[in-house]
XYZ file of C-alpha atoms in Angstrom:
786
model
C 0.000 0.000 0.000
C 1.337 3.410 -0.952
C 1.960 5.509 2.184
C 0.765 9.024 1.375
C 2.112 10.826 4.429
C 4.047 10.415 7.652
C 3.181 10.529 11.355
C 4.331 14.140 11.786
C 2.085 15.402 9.007
C -0.884 13.477 10.411
C -0.197 15.107 13.787
C 0.375 18.581 12.300
C -2.898 18.452 10.381
C -4.834 16.929 13.334
C -5.909 13.932 11.268
C -6.361 11.749 14.374
C -8.657 14.363 15.959
C -10.717 14.329 12.781
C -11.027 10.541 13.023
C -12.160 10.804 16.645
C -14.905 13.177 15.501
C -15.797 10.736 12.728
C -15.985 7.855 15.223
C -18.715 9.655 17.150
C -21.078 9.039 14.196
C -20.429 5.262 14.048
C -22.833 2.696 15.549
C -20.402 -0.053 16.482
C -16.919 -0.779 17.684
C -16.310 -2.516 14.355
C -16.901 0.700 12.429
C -14.844 2.733 14.903
C -12.002 0.248 14.497
C -12.017 0.724 10.705
C -12.032 4.500 11.173
C -9.132 4.202 13.618
C -7.112 2.371 10.926
C -8.203 4.769 8.149
C -5.368 6.286 6.124
C -5.276 8.570 3.031
C -4.914 6.747 -0.280
C -3.349 7.726 -3.601
C -5.481 5.284 -5.626
C -7.767 7.512 -7.715
C -10.273 4.773 -8.616
C -10.534 3.549 -5.008
C -11.105 7.107 -3.740
C -13.758 7.805 -6.394
C -15.492 4.522 -5.526
C -15.494 5.390 -1.836
C -16.843 8.897 -2.464
C -19.545 7.404 -4.718
C -20.685 5.110 -1.905
C -20.646 7.866 0.705
C -22.620 10.158 -1.607
C -25.196 7.410 -2.270
C -25.567 6.726 1.451
C -25.859 10.423 2.292
C -28.628 10.815 -0.298
C -30.374 7.692 0.992
C -30.172 8.910 4.607
C -31.927 12.128 3.634
C -34.829 10.013 2.350
C -35.042 7.126 4.830
C -33.703 5.754 8.122
C -30.864 3.244 7.749
C -29.533 3.385 11.330
C -28.889 -0.036 12.925
C -28.754 1.142 16.535
C -26.236 -0.020 19.139
C -24.354 -3.054 17.817
C -22.310 -5.457 19.956
C -19.006 -6.756 18.618
C -19.485 -10.542 18.630
C -16.021 -11.394 17.317
C -14.818 -12.382 20.847
C -17.836 -14.710 21.125
C -16.983 -16.351 17.798
C -13.426 -16.859 19.012
C -14.664 -18.238 22.346
C -16.956 -20.673 20.504
C -13.798 -22.350 19.160
C -12.094 -22.376 22.575
C -14.863 -23.846 24.746
C -17.357 -26.686 24.485
C -20.450 -24.505 24.856
C -21.421 -20.842 25.003
C -23.892 -19.560 27.579
C -27.461 -18.511 26.896
C -26.607 -14.807 27.260
C -23.792 -15.197 24.732
C -26.060 -16.925 22.238
C -28.645 -14.150 22.623
C -25.958 -11.562 21.806
C -25.030 -13.526 18.668
C -28.693 -13.814 17.632
C -29.285 -10.075 18.079
C -26.251 -9.227 15.940
C -27.345 -11.641 13.192
C -30.837 -10.134 13.241
C -29.487 -6.562 12.963
C -27.264 -7.505 10.021
C -30.142 -9.307 8.290
C -32.347 -6.241 8.732
C -29.613 -4.043 7.249
C -29.299 -6.360 4.245
C -33.050 -6.184 3.596
C -33.015 -2.371 3.756
C -30.023 -2.036 1.438
C -31.468 -4.415 -1.163
C -34.571 -2.200 -1.370
C -32.495 0.790 -2.531
C -33.154 0.436 -6.248
C -31.501 3.758 -7.159
C -28.285 3.086 -5.239
C -26.312 0.235 -6.898
C -23.243 0.592 -4.657
C -25.325 0.195 -1.504
C -27.209 -2.756 -2.994
C -23.881 -4.417 -3.783
C -22.823 -3.918 -0.168
C -26.117 -5.454 1.007
C -25.445 -8.543 -1.104
C -22.179 -9.069 0.797
C -24.145 -9.539 4.035
C -25.046 -13.218 4.578
C -28.298 -14.390 6.182
C -28.249 -17.003 9.003
C -31.957 -17.532 9.462
C -31.642 -21.204 10.512
C -29.086 -20.363 13.197
C -31.269 -17.470 14.409
C -34.308 -19.764 14.603
C -32.345 -22.437 16.500
C -31.184 -19.900 19.085
C -34.714 -18.504 19.409
C -36.097 -22.041 19.825
C -33.610 -22.982 22.530
C -33.537 -19.805 24.653
C -36.143 -17.463 26.100
C -35.714 -13.679 26.339
C -33.682 -14.040 29.554
C -31.214 -16.489 28.041
C -32.662 -19.486 29.892
C -32.988 -22.779 28.010
C -36.620 -23.464 27.201
C -38.095 -26.756 28.535
C -39.161 -27.450 24.945
C -35.651 -27.050 23.484
C -35.597 -30.776 22.532
C -37.994 -33.748 22.742
C -35.769 -35.416 25.356
C -35.625 -32.265 27.475
C -39.395 -31.858 27.190
C -39.870 -35.458 28.432
C -37.416 -35.128 31.351
C -38.929 -31.824 32.410
C -42.434 -33.355 32.413
C -41.271 -36.348 34.518
C -39.572 -34.077 37.018
C -42.672 -31.926 37.330
C -44.847 -35.022 38.037
C -42.533 -36.297 40.800
C -42.243 -32.809 42.357
C -46.005 -32.431 42.430
C -46.342 -35.892 44.088
C -43.806 -35.011 46.803
C -45.433 -31.626 47.433
C -48.896 -33.218 47.761
C -47.542 -35.765 50.253
C -45.845 -33.131 52.403
C -48.894 -30.859 52.265
C -51.116 -33.706 53.428
C -48.670 -34.535 56.238
C -48.711 -30.948 57.473
C -52.516 -30.737 57.370
C -53.016 -34.145 59.062
C -52.069 -32.856 62.515
C -49.436 -35.552 63.057
C -46.784 -32.886 63.345
C -48.714 -30.591 65.674
C -46.354 -28.936 68.152
C -43.352 -30.041 66.092
C -43.588 -27.821 63.029
C -41.921 -24.414 63.184
C -43.886 -23.230 60.095
C -46.421 -24.718 57.663
C -44.356 -24.173 54.545
C -42.618 -26.508 52.138
C -39.182 -25.391 51.001
C -36.038 -26.789 49.385
C -32.568 -27.370 50.652
C -29.775 -28.771 48.491
C -32.328 -29.394 45.779
C -34.544 -31.577 48.036
C -38.031 -30.857 49.428
C -37.982 -30.282 53.219
C -40.189 -28.933 56.022
C -39.138 -26.718 59.009
C -39.426 -28.265 62.522
C -38.355 -27.219 65.989
C -34.840 -28.322 66.795
C -36.037 -29.819 70.076
C -38.226 -32.307 68.185
C -35.401 -33.682 66.063
C -35.379 -37.122 67.721
C -39.133 -37.469 67.738
C -39.370 -37.931 63.942
C -37.794 -40.226 61.377
C -36.174 -37.544 59.242
C -32.951 -36.496 57.543
C -31.649 -33.048 58.582
C -30.381 -30.912 55.676
C -30.020 -27.437 57.189
C -30.723 -25.229 60.201
C -31.559 -21.604 60.824
C -28.952 -19.085 61.999
C -30.417 -19.188 65.514
C -30.402 -22.988 65.613
C -34.076 -23.048 66.658
C -35.289 -24.407 63.299
C -34.207 -27.506 61.405
C -35.028 -28.204 57.756
C -35.692 -31.915 57.515
C -36.639 -34.462 54.884
C -39.026 -37.230 56.063
C -37.521 -40.616 55.190
C -40.777 -41.515 53.445
C -39.946 -39.114 50.568
C -36.213 -39.801 50.282
C -36.789 -42.048 47.252
C -38.835 -39.395 45.433
C -36.305 -36.678 46.252
C -33.551 -38.919 44.920
C -35.549 -39.432 41.743
C -35.928 -35.640 41.349
C -32.149 -35.201 41.736
C -31.501 -37.867 39.134
C -33.927 -36.217 36.707
C -32.267 -32.856 37.309
C -28.921 -34.411 36.462
C -30.292 -35.839 33.242
C -31.847 -32.453 32.420
C -28.488 -30.728 32.910
C -26.791 -33.262 30.668
C -29.438 -32.730 27.968
C -29.104 -28.955 28.253
C -25.334 -29.237 27.938
C -25.789 -31.464 24.886
C -28.068 -28.843 23.326
C -25.565 -26.051 24.063
C -22.723 -28.101 22.559
C -24.761 -28.884 19.452
C -25.692 -25.203 19.008
C -22.075 -24.155 19.567
C -20.972 -26.610 16.878
C -23.475 -25.057 14.450
C -22.116 -21.606 15.312
C -18.568 -22.823 14.700
C -19.598 -24.039 11.237
C -20.889 -20.555 10.333
C -17.983 -18.597 11.825
C -16.270 -17.867 8.502
C -19.401 -16.480 6.846
C -20.354 -14.541 9.981
C -16.864 -13.002 10.032
C -17.254 -11.960 6.366
C -20.630 -10.431 7.183
C -19.158 -8.575 10.153
C -16.517 -7.099 7.851
C -19.220 -5.927 5.435
C -21.203 -4.513 8.349
C -18.127 -2.734 9.728
C -17.501 -1.164 6.312
C -21.128 -0.023 6.122
C -20.794 1.484 9.604
C -17.723 3.445 8.492
C -19.640 4.673 5.404
C -22.569 5.550 7.684
C -20.260 7.596 9.926
C -18.816 9.435 6.894
C -22.296 10.166 5.506
C -23.652 11.397 8.854
C -20.504 13.482 9.307
C -21.131 15.032 5.871
C -24.769 15.793 6.707
C -24.076 17.359 10.106
C -21.099 19.457 8.949
C -22.676 20.393 5.577
C -19.880 18.700 3.640
C -19.774 18.083 -0.092
C -17.963 15.800 -2.460
C -15.251 17.780 -4.289
C -14.091 17.206 -7.836
C -10.902 15.150 -7.759
C -8.171 15.766 -10.316
C -4.622 14.537 -10.820
C -3.235 17.444 -12.834
C -5.693 20.303 -12.457
C -5.903 23.173 -10.014
C -6.538 23.126 -6.286
C -9.649 25.238 -5.767
C -11.302 25.303 -2.345
C -14.458 27.417 -2.167
C -15.867 28.459 1.213
C -13.655 25.866 2.893
C -14.029 25.408 6.657
C -11.782 23.620 9.124
C -13.919 20.678 10.361
C -12.582 20.786 13.931
C -13.555 24.423 14.544
C -16.978 25.673 15.611
C -18.938 25.551 12.351
C -21.217 28.392 13.458
C -18.350 30.876 13.870
C -15.540 29.654 11.602
C -14.784 31.975 8.672
C -14.689 30.114 5.318
C -11.674 30.644 3.073
C -11.219 30.515 -0.695
C -7.982 29.068 -2.085
C -7.113 28.751 -5.761
C -3.786 27.362 -6.939
C -3.101 26.134 -10.467
C -1.178 26.808 -13.665
C 0.920 28.829 -14.164
C 1.475 28.845 -10.398
C 3.118 25.888 -8.649
C 3.215 27.344 -5.156
C 1.702 29.925 -2.865
C 3.189 32.181 -0.200
C 0.739 33.468 2.427
C 1.727 36.505 4.462
C 0.086 38.624 7.132
C 0.041 39.312 10.875
C 0.074 36.738 13.672
C -3.343 35.373 14.754
C -4.607 36.335 11.295
C -5.454 32.782 10.283
C -2.392 31.783 8.223
C -1.724 28.572 10.125
C -5.412 27.604 10.247
C -5.648 28.178 6.500
C -2.596 25.993 5.941
C -4.069 23.234 8.128
C -7.436 23.557 6.380
C -5.846 22.995 2.964
C -3.845 20.006 4.200
C -6.615 18.363 6.226
C -9.225 18.723 3.472
C -6.766 17.128 1.045
C -6.238 14.170 3.402
C -10.009 13.915 3.975
C -10.686 13.704 0.244
C -7.997 11.046 -0.206
C -9.600 9.137 2.685
C -12.983 9.120 0.954
C -14.541 11.708 3.278
C -16.621 14.645 1.928
C -15.159 18.022 2.870
C -16.747 21.134 4.455
C -16.567 23.267 1.315
C -18.767 24.292 -1.611
C -19.641 21.450 -4.039
C -17.734 23.096 -6.915
C -14.443 22.794 -5.024
C -11.597 20.876 -6.656
C -8.958 18.860 -4.801
C -5.775 17.560 -6.400
C -4.808 13.928 -5.785
C -1.277 13.887 -4.372
C 0.970 10.857 -4.055
C 2.698 12.445 -1.055
C 1.636 15.065 1.484
C 4.180 16.567 3.913
C 3.995 19.395 6.433
C 6.168 21.385 8.787
C 3.851 23.185 11.183
C 4.364 24.158 14.816
C 7.308 23.941 17.216
C 9.089 20.590 17.280
C 11.907 20.189 19.813
C 13.642 16.870 20.465
C 15.146 16.645 23.955
C 16.637 13.225 23.215
C 18.604 14.578 20.242
C 19.209 17.938 21.922
C 17.784 19.750 18.914
C 16.585 23.342 18.950
C 13.342 24.372 17.283
C 15.220 25.480 14.166
C 17.249 22.266 14.039
C 14.111 20.154 14.376
C 12.461 22.067 11.511
C 15.552 21.718 9.340
C 15.787 17.969 10.017
C 12.144 17.544 9.032
C 12.447 19.700 5.891
C 15.566 17.824 4.762
C 13.555 14.602 4.940
C 10.689 16.228 3.012
C 13.086 17.422 0.304
C 14.475 13.878 -0.089
C 11.004 12.400 -0.773
C 9.298 15.267 -2.613
C 8.374 14.918 -6.260
C 6.024 16.159 -8.956
C 2.905 14.838 -7.191
C 3.787 16.059 -3.718
C 2.056 18.676 -1.574
C 4.327 20.443 0.925
C 2.899 22.752 3.623
C 5.340 24.871 5.643
C 4.379 27.276 8.408
C 6.727 30.245 9.017
C 9.370 29.249 6.492
C 12.874 30.069 7.746
C 11.768 30.942 11.304
C 13.632 29.987 14.451
C 17.043 31.455 13.616
C 18.688 34.689 12.486
C 16.175 36.415 10.150
C 18.712 37.057 7.398
C 20.056 33.510 7.353
C 16.614 32.020 7.932
C 15.148 33.930 4.985
C 18.029 32.879 2.738
C 17.631 29.214 3.710
C 13.858 29.520 3.264
C 14.265 30.846 -0.278
C 16.736 28.065 -1.123
C 14.382 25.375 0.207
C 11.435 26.928 -1.602
C 13.343 26.968 -4.887
C 14.539 23.377 -4.393
C 10.960 22.164 -3.820
C 9.762 24.023 -6.899
C 12.618 22.515 -8.949
C 11.588 18.959 -8.030
C 8.015 19.707 -9.151
C 6.312 19.788 -5.727
C 3.263 21.921 -5.003
C 4.266 24.206 -2.134
C 2.173 26.380 0.176
C 4.052 28.311 2.863
C 3.459 31.113 5.327
C 6.089 33.699 6.240
C 6.790 37.043 7.901
C 10.098 37.648 6.120
C 10.083 40.515 3.625
C 12.873 38.877 1.608
C 10.775 35.763 1.037
C 7.756 37.944 0.205
C 9.798 39.792 -2.415
C 11.193 36.536 -3.828
C 7.674 35.090 -4.119
C 6.298 38.243 -5.676
C 8.897 38.141 -8.455
C 8.864 34.355 -9.018
C 6.694 33.333 -12.026
C 5.636 30.055 -10.364
C 4.656 31.513 -6.989
C 1.348 33.119 -6.144
C 1.296 35.634 -3.289
C -1.627 35.949 -0.893
C -2.192 37.458 2.516
C -4.624 37.222 5.390
C -6.670 40.403 5.629
C -6.422 42.554 8.756
C -8.690 45.409 9.797
C -6.349 48.095 11.113
C -9.325 50.127 12.361
C -10.650 47.433 14.697
C -7.235 45.766 15.161
C -8.914 42.468 14.370
C -8.123 39.861 11.709
C -10.828 39.067 9.159
C -9.464 35.519 8.577
C -9.994 36.022 4.849
C -7.295 35.190 2.312
C -6.839 37.750 -0.445
C -4.416 37.910 -3.349
C -1.451 40.205 -2.881
C 1.386 40.604 -0.397
C 0.469 41.603 3.122
C 2.651 42.923 5.894
C 2.832 42.191 9.598
C 1.261 45.611 10.339
C 3.349 45.786 13.511
C 3.902 49.552 13.275
C 0.243 50.218 12.390
C -1.007 48.061 15.266
C 1.411 49.666 17.712
C 0.327 53.137 16.621
C -3.388 52.249 16.947
C -2.751 50.902 20.428
C -1.254 54.224 21.480
C 2.518 53.858 21.089
C 3.902 57.431 20.698
C 4.805 58.409 17.112
C 8.385 59.305 18.015
C 8.942 55.794 19.401
C 7.606 54.280 16.185
C 9.881 56.588 14.158
C 12.904 55.353 16.146
C 11.818 51.764 15.491
C 11.592 52.419 11.760
C 15.093 53.923 11.750
C 16.401 50.689 13.229
C 15.195 48.731 10.227
C 18.063 47.878 7.908
C 18.273 49.643 4.604
C 17.623 46.351 2.822
C 14.494 45.713 4.855
C 13.182 49.212 4.159
C 13.963 48.876 0.482
C 12.228 45.505 0.223
C 9.167 46.822 2.039
C 9.077 49.877 -0.218
C 9.442 47.766 -3.358
C 6.690 45.417 -2.223
C 4.451 48.346 -1.322
C 4.975 49.990 -4.720
C 4.477 46.717 -6.550
C 1.327 46.088 -4.544
C 0.022 49.561 -5.365
C 0.694 48.936 -9.054
C -1.022 45.565 -8.856
C -4.007 47.075 -7.096
C -4.221 49.794 -9.734
C -4.080 47.198 -12.498
C -6.751 45.185 -10.686
C -8.987 48.253 -10.510
C -8.431 48.905 -14.203
C -9.206 45.293 -15.052
C -12.349 45.527 -12.942
C -13.405 48.705 -14.773
C -12.680 47.109 -18.157
C -14.540 43.981 -17.128
C -17.497 46.039 -15.947
C -17.510 48.019 -19.194
C -17.305 44.762 -21.157
C -20.297 43.441 -19.252
C -22.205 46.645 -20.019
C -21.310 46.343 -23.718
C -22.303 42.688 -23.669
C -25.622 43.614 -22.053
C -26.216 46.288 -24.691
C -25.250 43.808 -27.396
C -27.637 41.233 -25.965
C -30.381 43.855 -25.815
C -29.670 44.843 -29.408
C -29.684 41.217 -30.561
C -32.941 40.605 -28.708
C -34.539 43.621 -30.374
C -33.130 42.535 -33.733
C -34.588 39.073 -33.250
C -37.910 40.647 -32.359
C -37.846 42.859 -35.478
C -36.979 39.898 -37.654
C -39.763 37.909 -36.094
C -42.222 40.733 -36.718
C -40.889 41.069 -40.243
C -41.456 37.370 -40.894
C -44.972 37.603 -39.517
C -45.683 40.682 -41.647
C -44.280 39.063 -44.777
C -46.237 35.911 -44.121
C -49.408 37.936 -43.805
C -48.486 39.828 -46.965
C -47.926 36.540 -48.727
C -51.389 35.364 -47.781
C -52.834 38.647 -49.051
C -50.922 38.390 -52.317
C -51.974 34.791 -52.813
C -55.542 35.997 -52.466
C -54.835 38.741 -55.026
C -53.347 36.116 -57.315
C -56.564 34.164 -57.145
C -58.412 37.349 -57.966
C -56.005 37.968 -60.853
C -56.562 34.520 -62.208
C -60.276 35.141 -61.997
C -59.784 38.452 -63.820
C -57.734 36.676 -66.496
C -60.442 34.111 -67.033
C -62.959 36.934 -67.246
C -60.725 38.746 -69.782
C -60.454 35.623 -71.889
C -64.182 35.263 -71.729
C -64.595 38.880 -72.872
C -62.166 38.218 -75.721
C -64.276 35.323 -76.802
C -67.258 37.671 -76.744
C -65.313 40.062 -79.047
C -64.645 42.635 -76.378
C -62.325 45.494 -77.171
C -58.571 44.841 -77.418
C -57.737 47.798 -75.135
C -59.819 46.396 -72.281
C -58.106 43.031 -72.594
C -54.618 44.597 -72.394
C -55.547 46.455 -69.211
C -56.744 43.294 -67.511
C -53.568 41.381 -68.510
C -51.349 44.191 -67.179
C -53.190 44.093 -63.843
C -52.568 40.359 -63.556
C -48.841 40.778 -64.328
C -48.457 43.441 -61.596
C -50.047 41.189 -58.996
C -47.842 38.258 -60.003
C -44.717 40.423 -59.730
C -45.593 41.598 -56.222
C -46.207 38.019 -55.167
C -42.844 36.851 -56.572
C -41.014 39.699 -54.794
C -42.574 38.820 -51.427
C -41.738 35.136 -51.875
C -38.114 36.034 -52.672
C -37.854 38.077 -49.461
C -39.221 35.219 -47.396
C -36.808 32.758 -48.921
C -33.919 34.888 -47.634
C -34.876 34.149 -43.987
C -32.526 31.328 -42.808
C -33.891 28.155 -41.194
C -32.509 26.720 -37.967
C -30.684 23.444 -38.629
C -30.450 20.998 -35.699
C -27.118 19.426 -34.731
C -26.904 15.627 -35.287
C -25.882 13.671 -32.170
C -22.883 12.135 -33.952
C -21.460 15.627 -34.674
C -21.618 16.684 -31.011
C -18.142 17.397 -29.597
C -16.324 19.781 -27.242
C -15.172 22.994 -28.957
C -18.043 22.937 -31.480
C -19.609 26.343 -32.255
C -23.361 26.290 -31.644
C -26.299 28.677 -31.606
C -29.283 28.623 -29.241
C -32.552 27.800 -30.961
C -34.765 30.860 -31.430
C -31.841 33.150 -30.554
C -28.773 34.704 -32.193
C -26.579 33.796 -29.202
C -23.556 31.813 -30.418
C -21.269 29.919 -28.065
C -18.798 27.061 -27.789
C -19.413 23.645 -26.232
C -17.150 23.288 -23.175
C -18.382 20.028 -21.620
C -20.728 17.174 -22.620
C -22.204 15.146 -19.750
C -24.993 13.636 -21.861
C -27.346 14.907 -24.636
C -29.578 16.372 -21.940
C -26.758 18.226 -20.126
C -24.298 20.234 -22.250
C -22.208 23.154 -20.932
C -21.915 26.060 -23.421
C -19.672 29.123 -23.076
C -21.465 32.222 -24.388
C -19.170 35.241 -24.101
C -17.685 33.976 -20.816
C -21.090 33.005 -19.410
C -21.411 29.257 -18.763
C -24.906 27.919 -19.538
C -26.329 24.385 -19.402
C -28.486 23.284 -22.346
C -30.022 20.235 -23.978
C -29.080 19.096 -27.493
C -32.596 20.019 -28.622
C -31.901 23.632 -27.515
C -28.918 23.979 -29.922
C -28.680 24.482 -33.695
C -25.924 25.097 -36.217
C -24.713 28.725 -36.408
C -26.120 30.729 -39.320
C -22.841 30.725 -41.239
C -22.699 26.912 -41.363
C -26.270 26.241 -42.571
C -27.277 24.740 -45.894
C -28.278 26.944 -48.799
C -31.923 27.705 -49.440
C -31.877 25.767 -52.697
C -30.581 22.633 -50.946
C -32.880 23.063 -47.978
C -36.190 23.726 -49.721
C -37.334 22.885 -53.216
C -40.635 24.692 -53.137
C -40.890 28.132 -54.776
C -42.563 29.733 -51.760
C -41.632 28.740 -48.168
C -41.938 30.464 -44.809
C -39.543 29.214 -42.083
C -41.357 29.361 -38.771
C -39.117 27.039 -36.706
C -38.478 28.462 -33.275
C -37.610 27.224 -29.831
C -40.517 26.655 -27.472
C -40.653 29.199 -24.697
C -39.491 27.790 -21.333
C -42.261 26.771 -18.980
C -42.745 29.251 -16.166
C -43.063 26.354 -13.723
C -40.540 23.550 -12.918
C -42.025 20.524 -11.136
C -39.375 18.450 -9.286
C -41.661 16.537 -6.921
C -40.601 12.909 -6.570
C -37.032 13.611 -7.753
C -33.884 13.047 -5.694
C -31.906 16.083 -4.594
C -29.224 15.562 -7.267
C -31.833 15.095 -10.018
C -33.765 18.166 -8.915
C -30.652 20.384 -8.820
C -29.639 19.247 -12.315
C -33.094 20.089 -13.715
C -33.055 23.393 -11.802
C -29.802 24.504 -13.485
C -31.209 23.728 -16.951
C -34.462 25.526 -16.119
C -32.706 28.704 -14.939
C -30.515 28.752 -18.059
C -33.627 28.573 -20.266
C -35.186 31.458 -18.357
C -32.039 33.538 -18.886
C -31.959 32.745 -22.609
C -35.635 33.629 -22.951
C -35.113 36.939 -21.145
C -37.475 35.956 -18.310
C -36.772 37.120 -14.762
C -39.222 35.050 -12.747
C -39.714 31.295 -12.344
C -41.682 28.914 -10.153
C -40.187 25.726 -8.670
C -42.748 23.194 -7.422
C -41.026 20.881 -4.888
C -43.873 20.068 -2.503
C -43.776 20.279 1.265
C -43.024 16.678 2.362
C -40.098 16.410 4.780
C -38.685 19.756 3.616
C -35.362 18.214 2.488
C -35.902 18.987 -1.204
C -37.014 22.576 -0.471
C -34.016 23.179 1.804
C -31.424 21.799 -0.664
C -32.945 23.727 -3.598
C -32.914 27.024 -1.703
C -29.391 26.372 -0.465
C -28.337 25.864 -4.097
C -30.190 29.000 -5.260
C -28.332 31.045 -2.652
C -25.013 30.140 -4.358
C -26.012 31.229 -7.881
C -24.978 34.736 -9.007
C -27.861 34.967 -11.509
C -30.446 34.594 -8.720
C -31.559 37.932 -7.301
C -33.929 36.569 -4.646
C -36.301 33.721 -3.829
C -39.218 33.184 -1.475
C -42.153 30.899 -0.751
C -45.266 31.354 -2.883
C -48.426 32.895 -1.379
C -50.740 30.367 0.352
C -53.175 30.408 -2.586
C -50.307 29.515 -4.987
C -48.794 26.590 -3.052
C -47.196 28.236 -0.001
C -44.007 26.473 1.211
C -44.470 23.812 -1.478
C -43.473 26.326 -4.186
C -40.411 28.597 -4.402
C -40.629 31.777 -6.529
C -37.248 32.776 -8.045
C -36.354 36.307 -9.203
C -33.417 36.463 -11.623
C -31.067 39.374 -12.051
C -32.208 41.427 -15.037
């Protein structure tokens, strides 16, 4: 098995604490044991398979209850069954309960038609119905062997009961006869040493023919057996012995049957333990609002609204991290307590979580890179045994990291170069950073050193970020922003009341190199900020132009549509005139036959010619209107230029999930569409002569307007969200700003997930429940940004 990381990194990133939190969601010690042994993997297919199963189980848990309750680990009982001749009744009951719980789980999983991975797991759980029935037949609810456990035991129990009743009747008659008047201490029948006896006064011991079996603490009472019932009592003892032997035989026989099923039961326990671990991961994901990230081997690391799972989820500030080409590393700067170390741990822990098949507390569009190795150097590490200082311990660790780092390695370093002389520490930090970049590792470090900041700012493969700090409130915002930050020590000191002249003296004590570096960084940052503002202004202007262009195109489409309608109407009118002209021609011919004047005939023929010419001209105009040509499925490919049906919007296919879900880039705007929504761009369509053979044709093909209402009742959450994205894209293309989503009331899960998704979409202006007379909480009204 490929070892992804080492013990120090697991400790630095608090991986074991995460697993303890995960264990709290498990139902059994078996599941907790698997979680305890959980380690990150570098096997892409295995990770994807695990995330698929967790996602299926999380979806299923939102729809139904799959909890198994408290589950006892019966592995020690299975082992004991092979070490002893017979288990006890209580032990067999524990085995039966576990078998019943696993059988119930199997039945529930096999009913999940839409979840093939969970059904496959259910098929790995064996059923031991015969063994369950045997245990239920032998034992009662208290673990006692039933008298009917076997025919022989039933017979012996009946015989014993008959003899006991005979002895009790004899003793009862003896007590009531008066023969023992003045001798009896009490009129009760009891048992001593398994034999029926009666209590008499100790002074009357020699007056009766009895066998003494016991006495009271005071010695005043003796428990005696009349010699007349010794034979019956002996018979009872013999029957009890035979009953015990039969019970032991039954226990041995049942234990042998359990031994024969041990292998299959052990396999089932393993399947159950794996389900319990999946259950813990799914419940963890539900309670911490985690999502499955996209996993890539060579793409960018992009965490959106990422939260550290071990912090209070109600107060933790989410962070956004994006690292990809052309950048290979990131340097994070900023003041102490600003969140640099937490951000570093969040990146590392969420990476390990993903590679352990655990959903992460981040937005669903987040992307995590699969790394073959993950190393860290976070926190103070001093070794008393090796007499190493903090700096020496860090150096020893980083030397080991450098020896094992490669192109698929993530390295996280907190306070690079700290712990020694700042000048030497910064120089060593830069050298280590360059060496890690040279070997192809992905590197994310934090630092205070201006020299390292300047190096990172100028390096083409390093991205510079900083944790934001509010100098007015003297409080960190815990947000990560692009650009180089400073420690703000002088600003903080001044805000706290340190006299200006003291701060001036402090600044004079900075070395010239430090001042120069800070000045360079400040100027570079100002230039970058200015460029960012200019880019923002250009981008905003581009959006305005694009909006105006879209408005123009919409109006142009409308004019063309009106023109087509007008020409079509004109065509109908001219066709009617043509009929009239033909009638006039027939009338003219008739007049000619009747020897009408030649002048009158010429006039009528000229009138007919004019009408025919107008009709031909209108038909020619209509033939110039292009038809929308659909795209054949076999021609569908990424990069293909397409046009939306009924619109002049032209875009490029970016991603094809299936013919019903195609991502199209339209001027930087990503839209989801169906194949039926797309046609060939106007410039690639067939000629009119090839397309239509008729002399007069009006092209009226257009896309159907999107329905104002989307009904997702009965769908799963994932299905509903997919249909919702397509629906919103159609509304945008149609220029509509309001839509209605019918999800029903039910348990409220579908409504909650839909509204949570709407809150993340930039095109959504607002949403709310419909009025009571329009569906109330069962319908969500969406307002789109105009």
